[in-house]
Structure formats: C-alpha cells, structure tokens
C-alpha cells in the first residue's frame, strides 16, 4: 500500500483557490442577468463546516509562514477567511479579533486584504461597500460587507423586518435596492452599528429579500447554504426567531399581490399633493381661537441624508410665524405643537433651520409646506377644536372657521361672522353653513376661492384611519385596507372612481344611502381618489375627491410619544455617552405634574451586560436644569465613575407603574479612536488608545495642565501613565480625532502644591488671540472622564487661557486686574477694580457704571445677552462697528468662552476681532459683564454663563 | 391595487380582522370590538379629549351600524378603558389646564400563574402583542386576558416590552377611612378655598336622588340648592372637569377641583368616592347585588347600579369578568364563588357600600 503524504499549506490553498474560483464564477454567471443586479458575497463560499475549518487552518498556517504577497496566486481562501472573521466578530474591533485568531498577523498587511477584496469585486461581481462608513473605513468595510450579516447584527435585522412588515408589497420584495432604502429609513432608532450596516442599502435590501423569501424557497440573492446559516443564527434566540417568522408570514401573504405601482412615480400631474411631512394646522379655542401647527417627525426625511440629519439634530428651527423657535432636534420627535403668533407668510418657507445650509433649508422648504392662501378653512370638530380642510371646500350643515389676510373681504353671506383670533396678520370668521345654500350664497363662497360639496361625502369607515381631517384628507398605514364609504342623498346608478388616474365603475345598490368599498395594496405615498356619481344615462349627479396618504408604519421612539404618560426627550436627539454626561446634551422628562417616577441609569459593556445600575427618584416634569442636578449626583456616585470608562453604552429608563415608560440609549459610538483608562489600586491611571482605524498613521499629542498649550508628541501605540493632575490627550488619524481630559490621581493630587497653568502670549495680534482661543477650545471641547477633579483641572486651564486673552486684549491696566482676580478668594471683591479698569474717559466710565448696576439683572445668559446688547450697541456704533448684529454675542463669547469663537464664521470672526483689538474698551466691557455676573451667580449659574 | 365593493357585513368583518380580532367570534359593535376600536383611535390621537376619541370611532362605525350603535355605549366602554388602565386621564398644560387622555404603557398583571390581564396601548396602531402569542389573548368586554404556560411567561411578556405590575400598584387603592373622615377632609379643604367665579354648563349629582339610578341623579343646579355637591363642567377641549362645589341658594360659592389626592387618577374617581361617602353618611349607601348560581360553587354575578372609582373597578376586574349590560343595572361582573367575600369586604370597606342577595340564579 503506497503512503500518501499530507498536503502542504500551499497545496491546500491551491486546492481551495481553484474550487472557490469555480464556485464564485458560477455564481457570478448565474446572477449576471438579474435586474436589479445581485452581487456575490465572499461568505457565499458554500463550504461545509469541516472544509471551512481546514481552510481556516491553512490560511493561519500560511500567514504565520510568509507575508501575504507570497500567496498572491491563491488569494481567494484569504478573502473567505477575512469575510468569516467579519461574520463572527462582536462589533467592537475587527482587527483585534482577526489578530487574536491569526497567529503572527501584522497590521501592515491590511491593505493587501483590501486589494484582494477589490479583486473579488472585479472578478466575480462581488459586493462593494457603500455609505459614509465605507468611505471612512476603507479596509474593514470590505470583509464586513462580505460577511453579509454579522452575527451581532442579526437580531436587529429580524426586529426591523418585523416592524416594517406591514409595509411589505410584492413589488418591494422583488426590488431589493428599494427595500433596502425603505428599511434604512426605518432604522433610525436602532443602534449606531446597525444604522451603519443599513447605510449600505443595497446590501440590506438583498439580505432582507433573501431572509423574507420563505423557508425552503430558493432566493436569487443568496446561496441556499448561506441563507440557511443566517436563518439558523437568527433562530437561536427566541425573540429574533419570532420576529423573523412573523415577518416572513407577512411577506408570504403579500407576495404575488400586484399593486398599481408607485404613486409618486406615476403621477404626471404637476399639482403638489399634501404629504406626510407637511404640518397639520388646527385651531383651538382657549379664550379666543388660537392657531397651531403640529409639526411632523422628520426623522425619515433625514434618513440617507446624514448632513441634513445632523443639522436637524443640532440646529434650532424657526416656524414661519411661530410664537417660539423649535429647539435643536425638535423636528426629530413626533407631535411638536407650535402656536402661531403671526400667520405664516406664504412667500417664505414654513420651516427654516437657523444657520442651516442652503440645501437643508431647500429640503425643508420643499417637504414641509402649508396649503396656499388666501383663505385657510378649518372645520369645527365638536367644540373648541377646528382642523384645517386643505381642499378648502365647505359642506352644507357644518361649521367652519375661515382665516384670511387683514385686507381681504369676507364672503358676503349672512352666516359668516367675524370672530376673535390670537394671531396677527389674519382675521377669523365663523361660517355656520346652513343645510341649504341659495345661488347667491353659493356664488359668494365660490368667488372667495372656496368650493361647496353637497350631495356626496367620501369618508373612511370600518376602522379609524390613522389620520382624518373630517373632510377630504385621510391617512392609513401601509398594509391596511383603505375602507371608504360614499354617501349621497341622490339616487345614483353607479359611481365612477378614479384612483391615481385608473378608472373603476362601482354599482350603487338601489335604496342604499352609502356605497362601501375598499382599496387594497395602495403603495406608500399620496393618492388622489376622485368620485363622480352617475345617474341614468351616465349623467353626472355630483362629484367629490379625497386625498389618501399611505405611510409606512411608524415606530415608537424609545423616549415615548406625545400621547404617552411619561416622555423622555434629549437635546440633541440620540446623544452619545460622552455628550450625555459631559453636559453637552440635556434630558427633559415630561409627565403628570407633581408625580414621582423612578429613574434608572445603567452602564453597559460592549456585549450589553450591565456594569452598574443606579436608581434615583425624580419628580416630573423634570426640566433641563433639574436634569443637570440629577446628572451631577449620578456622576459623583463612585459606582458610576468606576464603570464609566469601560462602558460602551448607557440606558436611562424612567418609569412609573401604569403611567409610563421611556428610555434613552446612548452609545459610545463607533469611534475610530477611543480612550480607555485603567486605574490601579493606588489611584494611578494608565491611558490606552483604542485604535480602530485601518491605517497606521495615528498621532498623539499630550498637553500638561501646567503647560496647556504646549503639545508633547507621544507614541499612539503605547499605553502611558497619566500625570497626577491629568492633562489633555488628543489622538488624530486622518479625520478621526479622540480628545480626552485625562483622569487625575486624587490621592497624589491632594498632596501636591497647586501651581497655576502657564499660558504665554507672544503678540497682541488677531492671529495670537485665535491661537489662544483654539487652545481653549481644545480643552473645553475634549471628552471628560467621570472624575470631578479632571473637570476642575479643565476649568482651571480654561480660565487661565481666557485670562491670558484678557491681558492680551485688555491692556496692562486690565491685565493687573486679571492677575488680582486669579488670586482672589471671591471675585465679587474685585468688582470695583473691574469697573474702574473698563476705561478712563467719561463715556467709558458711564458704560462701566451701567454694566455694574445691571449685573444683578443679568444672571441668566439670555438676560446678559439682551442687556449687554442694549448697553454696548451705541458704543459699537461709536467705534464704527455697524451692521453686525452678532457683535455683542461675539464679545461675550470672546470674554467668557473664547474657544467658541473658533466655530464662528471665519471671515466675520476675523473682522470682529480686528475691531476689538482696535477698541479694547469693548472687550473690557464684555469681560467685566461676564466676570461680574459670574461673581454674583451661584455655581449652577456660572456653569451656564457665557 | 385592488378595488372591492363591500356590503356592510363584509366591511364589518374586514374591519374586525384588521383590528386583529376573530371576525367569526367578535362583532365590530360588541364591547370587545368597541374597546379595540377605541384603543386603535387612541393610539393615533392621544393626547386627546374623550369626546374626540368617541367621535372618531363613531364616525368610522356609523356607516356600517347606523341604527344599532349609541354614543353612550362608546362613552361607557371608554370609561372602562380608563378605569382598567388602558388609557390615562391626565392634566395637560397648554396655557390653561385641561384633562386629556394618554396611552398607558404596555403592562400585565398576574391574576393566577398562567393567567394575565393585559393593559396599555402602543402608539401608531401597533398591537400590544403582534406575533403568534396574540392568538392566546381572550377578549372579554373591555379586558384582554392572556393564558400561557406560567413557566417563562414573565420572560415572554418582558421580551415583548410589557412590564409586570404588581396587583397592589395596579389597583392603587386610596387609604381606608370612614365616610365621616372622608367628607370632613374635603369640607375642610373647601372651607379655605377661594370663591368660585362664573361657572357655565354646570351639572350636579343630586344626593337626594335614588342611588340605584345613576344617570337619573344628574341635574342642573336649582335655586334651592345649598350645601356641598359633586358637579362636573364640560370643557371645550378636554375631559369634563369634576369638582366639589359649595352652593348657597343655588349660587356656587367655593369650588374644589378633583382629583385632590392623586394627580394621576381621573377626577371622577375621587368624585364618585366622595358621593359614595356622602350617600353612606345620609343613610342611603350605594348598593350592589349578588346573584348566586344554583350550586354553592357556581360563579356569582355582581350587579352595580352606580359607577365604581377606578381603583374599585380594577379590584373587581382582577377577580372577575365584565358582563354585558342587563336592564336596570349599570354594569355587572362575574366572580368565582371563592372571590366574592373578598370583593364584598373591599367594597364595603372602601366605598361603604351595602349589598343584597338575589338567589334567583344567573
């Protein structure tokens, strides 16, 4: 018997390469004719588990022997190996997982892996990563994309498919790219990592279509073994199994049911129909009528438009005529109501983002529109409420409120009487439309641009529609039958129904007052339903119309909706862990006034396990200021600070049995660079940079508290011991930055003599001021650890830099005051010195005196801004600074938080800075106002001050 | 897209199925159908007034059941949904104070291991339980009861986002006190309250009227009225405001708005308890009737002639099943024989009620 030598690594790789080449070529050819196209994934290797293990062993052996370049002829096993790593890794650090399972792997070879994936894309029509994440992570996006659906994201996809299942249509299931786009829009409430996965909408669509294909049904989008493997993974967990099963059942029900196609695509009519993103206008009678807009949740509009979404999240919006601005993120929550102080001007957009870019405001202007004037008609719903009828038609026997411009003449009908309304720019009239109108009344109504509908009413019936204005506009959720009734007091023979241009004739049962029918399978979008009642000889007896909106099922935000007993809102929405606890985000809790609720704060690790959980009792409503106090007590709790740096996410849960339940999940975020701190038993801290970037170009600058503007370059790859006073560490790799204030060692810190930070300035130029401001921004913009001493050191450095700017701009006399202030136990003792140092002329002394006597009235930032604006404006004009309404705010920022001026529009900042350097009295006045109000304020007030 | 012409019967069946109910067993205008329609309407419309909610459901159902659906039926079912914790009536601040309906959170209470009362409404029309477990829900009047294997039931329900609520927290009974203490406490508050202004549209509960006909107890104020009366004022937008008013010769002198003790209960709950105390002090306590079956272990029907405050209704609901209306009775529950003593004691302790036995059988 002849012995057989075991195959060498090279032979094994050759074997696998040839087999995979044949397999993937076959797959590519089979999918070549698909429309829309269907890419090939490296995970679709279809190797059995035993074979796969042999392949993995061969690849590991190969990597431990030679550089990858040695295997360039047998590259396919390596691509499969990398994709398998992507399938199994637990969402944290791909390369860490890779290297831990691959002996002697070196990071220098990462780019070779990417090159081979690119080759896979070229040779086999392989999938190509897309989306913002793929642009950022140019290497790992390849193996992770080719892993199709990593295990740790499978549960999320099952849940998303389940929640979206009401919106499935046969067309959508056959169109993976569109399905992917729709699913991505619905994923906004999911974890950041899953949202990143969803950015690759084509991939999401293909995976979803394959998963929904049904058990034992072949799918053209994934090979059967790959699909079976993912389904098996999904079904290991009960809840995920239930979700997938239910979603598949829904898909199975709709498959084969063809609809008329996209309403939006088919519409050739240029008339804009109302959409789901338009506001709903209504009147409510308080003492008089008041007008309100219920604003839409624009989260879906922001999906797929990251820049637009980030502006919605971070910027305040104004409503045309609104009595109050919408706070940042306010357009990302459903149900916001705004009262109109003035009626909106139809020549202006209804919504605008303050300081938003043109493109974002154009989207808002196109997508959020109120109906055109000159009249706006509201149908009374019982007493005290009237809802806009966008079609502007009145029905005999009903009551309406009509709004129109001050100068318009009301319809000259006897049942129209003026009524009071608390909105400027319009008059209101109550229309008590009689059951029968004479010809003259009809013509007066029509002359005003309104229409009269009589003898026919089209209305939803059977189930309560998700929205119904009582006349002309109705909304259902996708997947629900649109059940309608046509009621008439005439004797029609049939009804001619026109839905999006398609005509249907329905027989009217003699003697019945109402014709009932349903529309099934209306696609998501807005549709026009026109009805003509036909009598004998097809003579038209009456007609009417209805606008039907079908919208995707909405998902409850985790913070709850306006209709629930307890609501939790964060501004900005979906804050990161750092934003939440560094006080860059504010939480408010709304609920029944005066009741108590339980607040739970849980810090979790990367796998979702609870590291620590704290309980607080809060009284609702909890305003932003109350939140800051609560957050402080949480941060000060050692259980929290001990777990904070290791935490990957945090959940806030507010609950009261039977009343409400709301949560907020904050993640560390998928940060390319991140700091981790470990504290030894004696309090010493070691800082480690977690580098998830693809390249090896990461740099690290360290700034000591005592020399806060001097960067010391360090090795980013090596952990380092943090000085007892902490410091600032900034790691940079391309666009990715991780800036952190470092934790202190309180044990040593208490024994140290406290030397002040040294901040030197070289000249009194604008450039030097900007340099200092940038230094200030570096410190105040860095993430804080859960360490109160570190926050104190940050404040010390910030004050020192601000003082240096004060000395630089304010001049020597003012500089002396700054030095006194630095040593003062109580800054209030130096108020006279500050007042005296503002200026020497009588005009300057008068200015200083006015400020001094106003300080106690300016303890809130908004009071300070308004008061200082009034006081300084004449002096600005006197110095030739006109036409710059933001100048007072700029001065206060420069005086109090100079780092913030680095975010100012550069050209304007440069101009203003030059002006200030020419007229330092302006700066001294601002600095006096800021330091003076801080001296009189409590600690909370100082934190919120300029 | 398909267009299908429907008869009223077809449309009813489609509507019931769309609501997630069994169209073979449940009618659209049955208490179960009405409760589900109200829950659906609330899921889209809250916060809203009870009147708007009832109007919305009435508008959808009238085309199919014009003759056999009364507005009062919907109002009664809505009151039950509030009492049992599916919906909440809470104060809403928008320049002036109104009371509106909100959605209560998805929750459950264990009646006995394996049997759970479900409560709460999810927003946007989402069912409380969507997957196959929904098939195990039994709809009885306005209640939803889930019967599942008790092993792991908590996990099953929690994983679907339902919170377990202990019975005591759900019932949320106020403290026990005598009717005299209760009335004295409210009088003392009324003594020190500012004078009532002009009050329009007021109706009051006449304490001198018969306690067995609740609807007949309401009337407009009379010039002869003097003393403290439970009253309610309709609101342009919001739930009726319930109050205690001190009249002097038909003119309102002082007004105390309910709720007084607990801001998260509907005002009417405290008003009804006040009336129960007042009736008891007057020697005409409110009554309920027990109708026992033929055997000692047979279920017992409890008939009520006055509405129960939410806490008492929840207490009864915990052990019993709501029944359809019978003539001369406001509402009824069916109780297991062994639960009767406990419920009877509770009602006599907390609402100072008395009861009568009717052994003519169920």
PDB file of C-alpha atoms in Angstrom, chain A residues 495-505, chain B residues 3:
ATOM      1  CA  UNK A 495     -70.056  55.647  -9.041  1.00  0.00           C
ATOM      2  CA  UNK A 496     -67.062  56.347 -11.228  1.00  0.00           C
ATOM      3  CA  UNK A 497     -63.955  56.069  -9.144  1.00  0.00           C
ATOM      4  CA  UNK A 498     -60.620  57.429 -10.313  1.00  0.00           C
ATOM      5  CA  UNK A 499     -57.602  56.371  -8.277  1.00  0.00           C
ATOM      6  CA  UNK A 500     -54.300  57.837  -9.441  1.00  0.00           C
ATOM      7  CA  UNK A 501     -55.688  58.007 -12.981  1.00  0.00           C
ATOM      8  CA  UNK A 502     -57.071  54.439 -13.105  1.00  0.00           C
ATOM      9  CA  UNK A 503     -60.875  54.345 -13.565  1.00  0.00           C
ATOM     10  CA  UNK A 504     -63.264  51.932 -11.849  1.00  0.00           C
ATOM     11  CA  UNK A 505     -67.068  51.748 -12.026  1.00  0.00           C
TER      12      UNK A 505
ATOM     13  CA  UNK B   3     -60.864  47.837  -5.571  1.00  0.00           C
TER      14      UNK B   3
END
